[in-house]
Coordinates of C-alpha atoms in Angstrom, one line a residue:
M217 CA -19.5 8.3 34.9
V218 CA -19.1 5.6 37.4
D219 CA -17.5 6.7 40.6
G220 CA -15.4 4.0 42.3
S221 CA -16.1 5.5 45.7
R222 CA -19.8 4.8 45.7
S223 CA -21.5 1.7 47.2
S224 CA -23.1 -0.5 44.6
R225 CA -26.8 -1.3 44.5
A226 CA -26.0 -4.8 45.6
G227 CA -24.8 -3.6 48.9
T228 CA -21.0 -3.9 48.6
S229 CA -19.1 -1.7 50.9
P230 CA -17.4 1.5 49.7
A231 CA -13.8 1.1 48.5
G232 CA -12.4 2.9 51.4
A233 CA -14.0 0.4 53.8
N234 CA -11.8 -2.4 52.5
P235 CA -8.8 -3.3 54.6
L236 CA -5.6 -1.7 53.4
W237 CA -3.9 -5.1 52.9
T238 CA -6.7 -6.1 50.6
R239 CA -6.5 -3.0 48.5
L240 CA -2.7 -3.4 48.2
L241 CA -2.2 -7.2 47.8
I242 CA -5.2 -8.4 45.7
P243 CA -4.6 -8.0 42.0
S244 CA -7.3 -6.2 40.0
M245 CA -8.5 -7.2 36.5
G246 CA -6.3 -4.4 35.1
D247 CA -3.3 -6.0 36.9
A248 CA -4.2 -9.4 35.5
I249 CA -4.4 -7.9 31.9
F250 CA -1.0 -6.2 32.5
I251 CA 0.7 -9.4 33.8
G252 CA -0.8 -11.6 31.1
L253 CA 0.3 -9.3 28.3
L254 CA 3.8 -8.8 29.8
A255 CA 4.4 -12.5 30.1
V256 CA 3.2 -13.3 26.6
L257 CA 5.2 -10.5 25.0
T258 CA 8.5 -11.3 26.8
C259 CA 8.5 -15.1 27.4
T260 CA 7.0 -16.4 24.1
S261 CA 7.9 -16.2 20.4
L262 CA 6.1 -12.9 20.4
S263 CA 9.3 -11.3 21.7
M264 CA 10.7 -11.8 18.2
R265 CA 7.6 -10.0 16.8
L266 CA 8.5 -7.0 18.9
L267 CA 11.9 -7.0 17.2
G268 CA 10.3 -7.3 13.7
D269 CA 11.4 -3.8 12.7
A270 CA 15.1 -3.3 12.1
G271 CA 14.8 0.4 13.0
I272 CA 15.3 -0.5 16.7
G273 CA 18.9 -1.1 15.7
W274 CA 19.8 2.5 15.0
H275 CA 17.7 3.7 17.9
I276 CA 19.8 1.5 20.3
R277 CA 23.1 2.6 18.7
T278 CA 22.0 6.3 18.8
G279 CA 21.2 6.0 22.5
Q280 CA 24.6 4.5 23.2
Q281 CA 26.3 7.3 21.3
I282 CA 24.4 9.8 23.4
L283 CA 25.4 8.1 26.6
A284 CA 29.0 7.9 25.5
S285 CA 29.3 11.5 24.3
Y286 CA 26.7 13.2 26.5
A287 CA 25.4 15.0 23.4
V288 CA 22.4 14.5 21.1
P289 CA 23.7 13.9 17.5
R290 CA 23.0 16.6 15.0
V291 CA 24.6 15.0 12.0
D292 CA 24.4 11.4 10.7
S293 CA 27.1 9.0 11.5
F294 CA 25.6 5.6 10.4
S295 CA 25.4 6.1 6.6
S296 CA 28.1 6.1 4.0
T297 CA 25.9 8.2 1.7
M298 CA 24.6 10.8 4.2
G299 CA 27.6 11.0 6.5
G300 CA 27.9 14.5 8.0
K301 CA 24.5 15.5 6.8
P302 CA 22.3 17.3 9.4
W303 CA 20.0 14.8 11.1
F304 CA 17.2 15.2 13.6
A305 CA 17.4 12.5 16.2
W306 CA 14.0 13.6 17.6
E307 CA 13.4 10.4 19.5
W308 CA 16.7 10.8 21.5
L309 CA 15.2 10.3 24.9
Y310 CA 13.7 6.9 23.9
D311 CA 17.0 6.1 22.3
V312 CA 18.8 6.7 25.6
I313 CA 16.5 4.4 27.4
V314 CA 16.8 1.5 25.0
G315 CA 20.5 2.1 24.5
E316 CA 21.1 1.7 28.2
L317 CA 18.8 -1.3 28.6
E318 CA 20.5 -3.1 25.7
R319 CA 23.9 -2.4 27.2
W320 CA 22.8 -3.7 30.6
A321 CA 20.4 -6.6 29.6
G322 CA 20.8 -7.1 25.8
L323 CA 17.8 -7.3 23.6
N324 CA 15.9 -8.9 26.4
G325 CA 16.0 -5.5 28.2
V326 CA 14.6 -3.7 25.1
V327 CA 11.8 -6.2 24.7
W328 CA 11.0 -6.0 28.4
F329 CA 10.7 -2.2 28.2
T330 CA 8.4 -2.4 25.1
A331 CA 6.3 -5.1 26.7
V332 CA 5.9 -3.0 29.9
V333 CA 4.7 0.0 27.9
I334 CA 2.3 -2.0 25.7
A335 CA 0.9 -4.0 28.7
G336 CA 0.5 -0.7 30.6
V337 CA -1.4 0.9 27.7
F338 CA -4.0 -1.8 27.5
A339 CA -4.4 -2.3 31.2
S340 CA -4.9 1.4 31.6
T341 CA -7.4 1.4 28.8
F342 CA -9.5 -1.2 30.5
R343 CA -9.4 0.7 33.8
L344 CA -10.3 3.9 32.0
L345 CA -13.2 2.2 30.2
L346 CA -14.6 1.1 33.5
R347 CA -14.2 4.5 35.1
R348 CA -16.0 6.1 32.2
G349 CA -19.0 3.9 32.9
T350 CA -18.5 1.1 30.4
N351 CA -20.1 -2.3 31.0
V352 CA -17.3 -4.7 32.0
F353 CA -18.2 -7.2 29.2
V354 CA -18.3 -4.4 26.6
A355 CA -14.9 -3.1 28.0
L356 CA -13.3 -6.6 27.5
V357 CA -14.6 -6.9 24.0
L358 CA -13.5 -3.4 23.0
L359 CA -10.1 -4.0 24.6
L360 CA -9.7 -7.3 22.7
L361 CA -10.6 -5.5 19.4
A362 CA -8.2 -2.6 20.1
A363 CA -5.4 -4.9 21.1
S364 CA -5.9 -7.1 18.0
A365 CA -6.0 -4.1 15.7
S366 CA -2.8 -2.7 17.3
M367 CA -0.9 -6.0 16.8
I368 CA 0.5 -4.9 13.5
H369 CA 2.5 -2.2 15.4
F370 CA 3.5 -4.3 18.4
L371 CA 7.1 -3.3 17.8
A372 CA 10.1 -2.1 19.8
R373 CA 9.9 1.4 18.5
P374 CA 9.2 4.8 20.2
H375 CA 5.6 5.0 18.9
V376 CA 4.4 2.8 21.8
L377 CA 5.2 5.6 24.2
S378 CA 2.9 7.8 22.1
W379 CA 0.1 5.3 22.8
L380 CA 0.6 5.7 26.5
L381 CA 0.8 9.5 26.4
T382 CA -2.3 9.7 24.2
L383 CA -4.2 7.8 26.9
A384 CA -2.9 10.2 29.6
W385 CA -4.0 13.2 27.6
F386 CA -7.4 11.8 26.8
W387 CA -8.0 10.9 30.4
I388 CA -7.0 14.3 31.7
L389 CA -9.0 16.3 29.1
D390 CA -12.1 14.1 29.2
S391 CA -12.3 14.0 33.0
S392 CA -11.9 17.8 33.1
E393 CA -14.7 18.3 30.6
T394 CA -17.0 15.8 32.4
D395 CA -16.7 17.8 35.6
C396 CA -17.0 21.1 33.8
M397 CA -20.4 20.1 32.2
Q398 CA -21.9 18.5 35.3
T399 CA -25.4 19.9 35.9
D400 CA -26.4 17.4 38.6
P401 CA -26.5 19.1 42.0
A402 CA -25.2 15.9 43.5
G403 CA -22.3 16.0 41.0
P404 CA -18.6 16.5 41.7
S405 CA -17.6 18.7 44.6
A406 CA -15.8 22.0 44.2
T407 CA -12.7 20.3 45.6
R408 CA -12.8 17.6 43.0
S409 CA -13.4 20.1 40.2
T410 CA -10.5 22.2 41.3
A411 CA -8.3 19.1 41.4
T412 CA -9.4 18.1 37.9
G413 CA -8.6 21.7 36.7
R414 CA -5.2 21.5 38.3
R415 CA -4.6 18.2 36.6
L416 CA -4.7 20.0 33.2
W417 CA -1.4 21.6 34.1
L418 CA 0.2 18.2 33.9
L419 CA -0.2 18.3 30.1
P420 CA 2.7 20.8 29.5
L421 CA 4.9 18.6 31.8
L422 CA 3.9 15.5 29.8
M423 CA 4.7 17.4 26.6
L424 CA 8.3 17.9 27.8
V425 CA 8.6 14.1 27.6
W426 CA 6.5 13.5 24.6
V427 CA 8.3 15.9 22.3
N428 CA 11.6 14.2 23.1
V429 CA 10.5 10.6 22.6
H430 CA 8.3 10.6 19.5
G431 CA 6.9 12.8 16.8
G432 CA 3.4 11.7 17.8
F433 CA 3.3 14.7 20.2
L434 CA 1.2 16.4 17.6
I435 CA -1.7 14.2 18.7
G436 CA -1.6 16.0 22.0
F437 CA -2.3 19.3 20.3
V438 CA -5.1 17.8 18.2
L439 CA -6.8 16.5 21.4
L440 CA -6.3 19.9 23.1
A441 CA -7.9 21.7 20.1
I442 CA -10.8 19.2 20.2
Y443 CA -11.6 19.8 23.9
W444 CA -11.1 23.6 23.5
L445 CA -13.6 23.7 20.7
S446 CA -16.0 21.6 22.7
A447 CA -15.7 24.0 25.7
I448 CA -16.3 27.0 23.4
W449 CA -19.3 25.3 21.9
H450 CA -20.9 24.5 25.2
A451 CA -20.1 28.0 26.6
V452 CA -22.0 29.5 23.7
W453 CA -24.9 27.1 23.3
L454 CA -25.7 25.9 26.9
K455 CA -29.0 27.4 28.0
E456 CA -29.2 29.9 30.9
N457 CA -32.8 29.4 32.0
K458 CA -31.9 27.0 34.9
F459 CA -29.3 27.7 37.5
P460 CA -27.4 24.4 37.2
E461 CA -27.1 25.0 33.4
F462 CA -26.0 28.6 34.0
L463 CA -23.2 27.4 36.3
A464 CA -22.2 24.8 33.8
K465 CA -22.0 27.5 31.1
L466 CA -19.7 29.6 33.4
R467 CA -17.5 26.6 34.0
C468 CA -17.2 25.9 30.3
R469 CA -16.1 29.5 29.7
A470 CA -13.5 29.1 32.4
Q471 CA -12.5 25.7 30.9
A472 CA -12.0 27.3 27.5
R473 CA -9.7 29.9 29.0
S474 CA -7.8 27.2 31.0
L475 CA -7.3 25.0 27.9
A476 CA -6.1 28.0 25.9
A477 CA -3.5 28.7 28.6
V478 CA -2.5 25.0 28.9
G479 CA -2.2 24.8 25.1
L480 CA 0.1 27.8 25.1
A481 CA 2.2 26.3 27.8
A482 CA 2.3 23.0 26.0
G483 CA 3.4 24.7 22.8
V484 CA 6.3 26.4 24.7
A485 CA 7.1 23.0 26.3
S486 CA 7.3 21.4 22.8
L487 CA 10.2 23.8 22.0
V488 CA 12.2 22.3 24.8
N489 CA 14.1 19.8 22.6
P490 CA 17.6 19.8 21.2
Y491 CA 16.5 21.4 17.9
G492 CA 13.9 24.0 19.1
W493 CA 11.4 25.2 16.5
K494 CA 13.4 23.6 13.7
L495 CA 12.1 20.2 14.9
H496 CA 8.5 21.3 14.1
A497 CA 9.5 22.7 10.7
H498 CA 11.4 19.4 10.0
I499 CA 8.4 17.2 10.9
Y500 CA 6.1 19.4 8.9
G501 CA 8.3 19.1 5.9
Y502 CA 8.5 15.4 6.3
L503 CA 4.8 14.7 6.8
S504 CA 3.8 17.1 4.0
N505 CA 6.1 15.5 1.4
R506 CA 3.5 13.7 -0.8
F507 CA 6.0 11.5 -2.5
L508 CA 7.3 10.0 0.7
M509 CA 3.8 9.7 2.2
E510 CA 2.6 7.8 -0.9
H511 CA 5.6 5.4 -1.0
I512 CA 6.4 4.6 2.6
D513 CA 4.5 1.5 3.6
E514 CA 3.4 2.6 7.1
F515 CA 1.9 5.7 5.8
Q516 CA -0.3 3.8 3.3
S517 CA -4.0 3.4 4.0
P518 CA -4.9 0.0 5.7
N519 CA -5.5 -3.1 3.6
F520 CA -8.6 -4.6 5.2
H521 CA -7.7 -8.1 4.2
G522 CA -5.5 -8.5 7.3
V523 CA -6.8 -9.6 10.6
A524 CA -5.7 -6.5 12.5
Q525 CA -7.3 -4.3 9.9
R526 CA -10.5 -6.3 10.1
C527 CA -10.6 -5.7 13.9
F528 CA -10.2 -2.0 13.2
A529 CA -13.1 -2.3 10.8
L530 CA -15.2 -3.9 13.5
L531 CA -14.4 -1.0 15.8
M532 CA -15.5 1.4 13.2
L533 CA -18.8 -0.6 12.8
A534 CA -19.3 -0.6 16.5
T535 CA -18.7 3.2 16.5
M536 CA -21.5 3.7 13.9
V537 CA -23.8 1.5 16.0
A538 CA -23.0 3.3 19.2
V539 CA -23.6 6.7 17.7
A540 CA -26.8 5.7 15.9
S541 CA -28.3 4.1 19.1
Q542 CA -28.0 7.1 21.3
A543 CA -31.1 8.8 22.6
R544 CA -29.1 11.9 23.5
A545 CA -26.9 13.9 21.2
V546 CA -23.3 12.9 21.2
R547 CA -21.1 15.4 22.9
V548 CA -19.1 17.7 20.7
S549 CA -15.8 16.4 22.0
E550 CA -16.9 12.8 21.5
G551 CA -17.9 13.5 17.9
L552 CA -14.7 15.3 17.1
V553 CA -12.5 12.5 18.7
I554 CA -14.4 9.9 16.7
L555 CA -13.9 11.9 13.5
F556 CA -10.2 12.4 14.2
A557 CA -9.8 8.7 15.0
L558 CA -11.6 7.5 11.9
Y559 CA -9.8 9.9 9.6
S560 CA -6.3 9.2 11.0
G561 CA -6.8 5.4 11.0
L562 CA -8.1 5.3 7.4
Y563 CA -5.4 7.7 6.3
A564 CA -2.4 5.6 7.4
S565 CA -2.1 2.1 8.9
R566 CA 0.5 3.4 11.4
N567 CA -2.3 5.4 13.1
I568 CA -4.5 2.4 13.7
P569 CA -3.4 1.7 17.3
V570 CA -4.1 5.2 18.5
S571 CA -7.3 5.4 16.5
S572 CA -8.5 2.0 18.0
L573 CA -7.7 3.2 21.5
L574 CA -9.6 6.5 21.1
L575 CA -12.6 4.8 19.5
A576 CA -12.8 2.2 22.2
L577 CA -12.6 4.8 25.0
V578 CA -15.3 7.0 23.4
I579 CA -17.8 4.4 22.4
G580 CA -17.5 2.2 25.5
P581 CA -19.9 4.2 27.6
L582 CA -22.2 4.9 24.6
L583 CA -22.6 1.1 23.8
S584 CA -23.1 0.3 27.4
G585 CA -25.8 2.9 27.7
A586 CA -27.5 1.6 24.6
I587 CA -27.4 -1.9 25.9
K588 CA -28.9 -0.8 29.2
N589 CA -31.7 1.1 27.5
L590 CA -32.5 -1.9 25.3
G591 CA -32.7 -4.1 28.3
G592 CA -35.0 -1.6 30.0
D593 CA -37.3 -1.4 26.9
L594 CA -37.6 -5.2 26.7
I595 CA -39.4 -6.5 29.8
R596 CA -38.0 -10.0 29.5
F597 CA -34.5 -8.7 29.6
R598 CA -35.0 -6.1 32.3
R599 CA -34.1 -8.4 35.2
L600 CA -31.1 -9.7 33.4
G601 CA -30.0 -6.1 32.6
D602 CA -30.4 -5.1 36.3
R603 CA -28.2 -8.0 37.4
E604 CA -25.6 -7.1 34.8
A605 CA -25.6 -3.5 35.9
A606 CA -25.2 -4.5 39.5
F607 CA -22.4 -6.8 38.6
T608 CA -20.7 -4.1 36.5
E609 CA -21.0 -1.6 39.3
R610 CA -19.5 -4.0 41.8
M611 CA -16.6 -4.7 39.4
V612 CA -16.0 -1.0 39.0
T613 CA -16.0 -0.5 42.8
V614 CA -13.6 -3.4 43.4
E615 CA -11.4 -2.4 40.4
S616 CA -11.2 1.2 41.8
S617 CA -10.4 0.0 45.3
L618 CA -7.5 -2.2 44.3
Q619 CA -4.8 0.5 43.9
G620 CA -1.7 -1.3 45.1
H621 CA -0.7 -2.9 41.8
L622 CA 2.0 -4.8 43.7
W623 CA 1.6 -8.0 41.6
A624 CA 2.1 -6.0 38.4
I625 CA 5.1 -4.2 39.8
A626 CA 6.5 -7.5 41.1
A627 CA 6.0 -9.2 37.7
A628 CA 7.8 -6.3 35.8
A629 CA 10.7 -6.3 38.4
F630 CA 11.0 -10.1 38.2
L631 CA 11.3 -10.1 34.5
I632 CA 13.9 -7.3 34.3
V633 CA 16.1 -9.2 36.7
I634 CA 15.7 -12.3 34.5
A635 CA 16.6 -10.2 31.5
A636 CA 19.7 -8.9 33.2
Y637 CA 20.9 -12.5 33.8
G638 CA 20.6 -13.5 30.1
G639 CA 17.0 -14.4 30.3
R640 CA 17.7 -17.6 32.3
L641 CA 15.9 -18.8 35.4
G642 CA 18.0 -21.6 36.7
A643 CA 18.4 -24.1 33.9
N644 CA 15.4 -22.7 32.0
Q645 CA 15.7 -20.0 29.2
L646 CA 12.7 -17.8 30.2
M647 CA 13.5 -14.9 27.8
D648 CA 15.3 -15.1 24.5
A649 CA 14.8 -11.9 22.6
H650 CA 16.5 -11.8 19.2
F651 CA 16.0 -10.8 15.6
D652 CA 14.2 -13.5 13.6
P653 CA 16.8 -15.1 11.4
K654 CA 14.1 -16.0 8.9
R655 CA 13.3 -12.3 8.5
F656 CA 16.7 -10.7 8.9
P657 CA 20.0 -11.7 7.1
A658 CA 21.7 -12.9 10.3
S659 CA 24.0 -15.4 8.6
A660 CA 24.9 -13.0 5.8
V661 CA 25.8 -10.4 8.4
D662 CA 28.0 -12.9 10.2
F663 CA 29.8 -13.5 6.9
L664 CA 30.2 -9.7 6.4
D665 CA 31.4 -9.3 10.0
R666 CA 34.2 -11.9 9.4
K667 CA 35.1 -10.6 6.0
T668 CA 35.4 -6.9 6.9
A669 CA 37.3 -7.5 10.2
G670 CA 39.8 -4.7 10.5
E671 CA 38.3 -2.7 7.7
R672 CA 35.8 0.2 7.6
D673 CA 33.5 -0.7 4.8
A674 CA 30.0 0.2 3.5
V675 CA 27.1 -2.1 2.5
T676 CA 24.1 -1.3 0.4
V677 CA 21.0 -3.0 1.7
P678 CA 17.2 -2.5 1.5
D679 CA 15.9 0.2 3.8
Y680 CA 14.1 -2.3 6.0
W681 CA 17.4 -4.1 6.7
G682 CA 19.6 -1.0 7.3
G683 CA 18.9 -0.7 11.0
Y684 CA 19.7 -4.3 11.6
L685 CA 23.2 -3.9 10.0
I686 CA 23.7 -0.7 12.0
Y687 CA 23.0 -2.7 15.2
R688 CA 25.2 -5.6 14.2
L689 CA 28.2 -3.9 12.4
Y690 CA 28.4 -0.3 13.4
P691 CA 30.9 1.5 13.7
R692 CA 33.2 -0.6 11.6
T693 CA 30.7 -1.0 8.8
L694 CA 28.3 1.7 7.5
V695 CA 25.2 1.3 5.5
A696 CA 24.3 3.1 2.3
L697 CA 20.7 3.6 3.5
D698 CA 18.2 2.6 6.2
D699 CA 14.6 3.5 7.2
R700 CA 15.3 7.1 8.3
H701 CA 13.5 8.4 5.2
D702 CA 13.4 12.0 6.6
L703 CA 17.2 12.0 6.5
Y704 CA 17.6 10.6 3.0
G705 CA 14.9 12.7 1.4
E706 CA 12.7 12.4 -1.7
E707 CA 15.4 12.4 -4.5
F708 CA 17.5 9.7 -2.8
F709 CA 14.4 7.6 -2.1
K710 CA 13.3 7.9 -5.8
S711 CA 16.7 6.5 -6.8
Y712 CA 16.4 3.8 -4.2
L713 CA 13.0 2.7 -5.5
K714 CA 14.3 2.5 -9.1
M715 CA 17.1 0.3 -7.8
V716 CA 15.0 -2.2 -5.9
R717 CA 12.3 -2.3 -8.6
V718 CA 15.0 -2.7 -11.3
E719 CA 13.5 0.2 -13.4
P720 CA 15.4 2.0 -16.1
G721 CA 18.4 3.7 -14.5
W722 CA 18.3 1.2 -11.6
D723 CA 22.1 1.2 -11.2
G724 CA 22.3 5.0 -10.9
L725 CA 22.4 4.9 -7.1
L726 CA 25.1 2.2 -7.0
D727 CA 27.3 4.0 -9.5
K728 CA 26.8 7.5 -7.9
Y729 CA 28.0 6.3 -4.5
Q730 CA 30.5 3.7 -5.9
A731 CA 28.9 0.9 -4.1
R732 CA 31.2 -2.1 -3.6
C733 CA 29.1 -4.5 -1.5
V734 CA 25.4 -5.2 -1.8
L735 CA 23.2 -7.4 0.4
V736 CA 19.7 -8.1 -0.9
P737 CA 17.0 -10.6 -0.3
K738 CA 17.4 -13.9 -2.1
G739 CA 15.2 -14.2 -5.2
S740 CA 14.5 -10.4 -5.4
A741 CA 14.6 -8.6 -8.7
L742 CA 17.8 -6.8 -7.7
A743 CA 19.5 -10.1 -6.8
N744 CA 18.5 -11.6 -10.1
I745 CA 19.9 -8.7 -12.2
L746 CA 23.1 -8.4 -10.2
E747 CA 23.7 -12.1 -10.9
Q748 CA 23.7 -11.3 -14.6
R749 CA 25.9 -8.2 -14.5
P750 CA 29.7 -8.7 -15.0
P751 CA 31.0 -6.1 -12.5
W752 CA 29.1 -7.9 -9.7
K753 CA 30.0 -11.3 -8.2
R754 CA 28.0 -13.3 -5.8
V755 CA 30.2 -14.1 -2.8
Y756 CA 27.7 -15.4 -0.3
T757 CA 24.1 -16.8 -0.4
D758 CA 21.7 -18.5 2.0
D759 CA 17.9 -18.8 2.3
V760 CA 17.4 -15.2 3.3
G761 CA 20.1 -13.0 1.7
V762 CA 22.7 -12.8 -1.1
V763 CA 25.9 -10.8 -0.9
F764 CA 27.4 -9.3 -4.1
E765 CA 30.7 -7.5 -4.5
R766 CA 31.8 -5.3 -7.4
N767 CA 34.8 -6.4 -9.3
P768 CA 36.6 -3.2 -10.4
E769 CA 38.6 -5.0 -13.0
R770 CA 35.6 -6.0 -15.0
N771 CA 33.4 -3.7 -17.1
R772 CA 29.8 -4.2 -17.8

């Protein structure tokens, strides 16, 4: 692993010899990546892409409810069909953050927060790749592939915080194992090893946050199990015929005990949520429901015809090349992380971002080592390889020395101030975050807003529009359903699919809940059949949505 405190072979000075003002004021490559991504995601049309999932609507309103009542909701209040039913708002801490940002800076504030997290994820990935010994050019290519594969889930939803926390857990666990298995007498000092071991105890503290922002906290336990199994393996199979290996064996035994204790503490920390152990049981029931997993789009296996999915496929191909080209055996933890990333990414498209990040981090050093060995074997490329290695080491040294991040902090602070002032910088509209009117029924909702003024009504919409109506019309208007599939359950979802697919018994859901108002996409099968049914009358239409009302005086 490249240590940023070492001098490079080209004669650059150690990081600590650089003047303090240089280390604080000059932006690093990681800072440049952060600032570039932040600017693109907040100040271009990509800001609408971040608002491409209507679910952010109910997250915002939930957060604002919590801020108003100082209590995490335990029953649903947004739905006309599920009103009063127990509901697990397990992402409540994220909801509070975006609820307050929306109240203070509108949707610009929500987009700013999401962009900061995403930019932080990929800037941190780049820096971590370099710290793990990855060639700078390989790091840039892998970062581009991982970011492109993750684009399908560049959305203002709490899962982006799981990306960041996954990176933190991987960094802590991997650095701890690297120090544990060091057999080089010139390896890390006892002080550094002790500091790395203490860092493991950050994981339970991070779990306190993770369990309250996203259900992806389960990834943390998977990574813990992987590195615990790796420590057990090395503690058993490392040879004892040399003193350095014997010491490494003892360190691995201690590492296994430490990881077990940290895992237990993290498990206890995961119970510190508004619902205690019931949250774990609820998530297990949700994820183990085969019908829901087979019919919810984001849980479907990826379709490799898309650009993002093809980038993930390239990462998988690079993984195979990296593993096959190794002269040494791949570490147990590396192999298990690769298997976990491949399985989870192929199982569900929603897992592609985390899988891409983990694959990039693991194979970066492997590919770099393979390229270096290839250059050494081919005499004509040896000199070029030496130059590249020296350049990479200088880049890592410089990158490690520039710790101020002042430009990145200044960029984030500047944009949140702009967001608070309506996105304007003088006469220029720098930020303009809003839901895409070509994707969401903005005009139809304007019509409903005027029509239901002074009334408390309910509207039946597709699940992917429910959150948008909650954001726009709650509390005066409720929705019959939205994308909280764990709340509505399997039987309700079956009836919903019959309705939108216009299968036999399609009107059962409408009749059961005495639906009076329906908003559906223009040209959809449901819109076409409602147009032909006498109890229903079209009262509004545009290029996106159609509003129907039931006429109680007419029979079918």
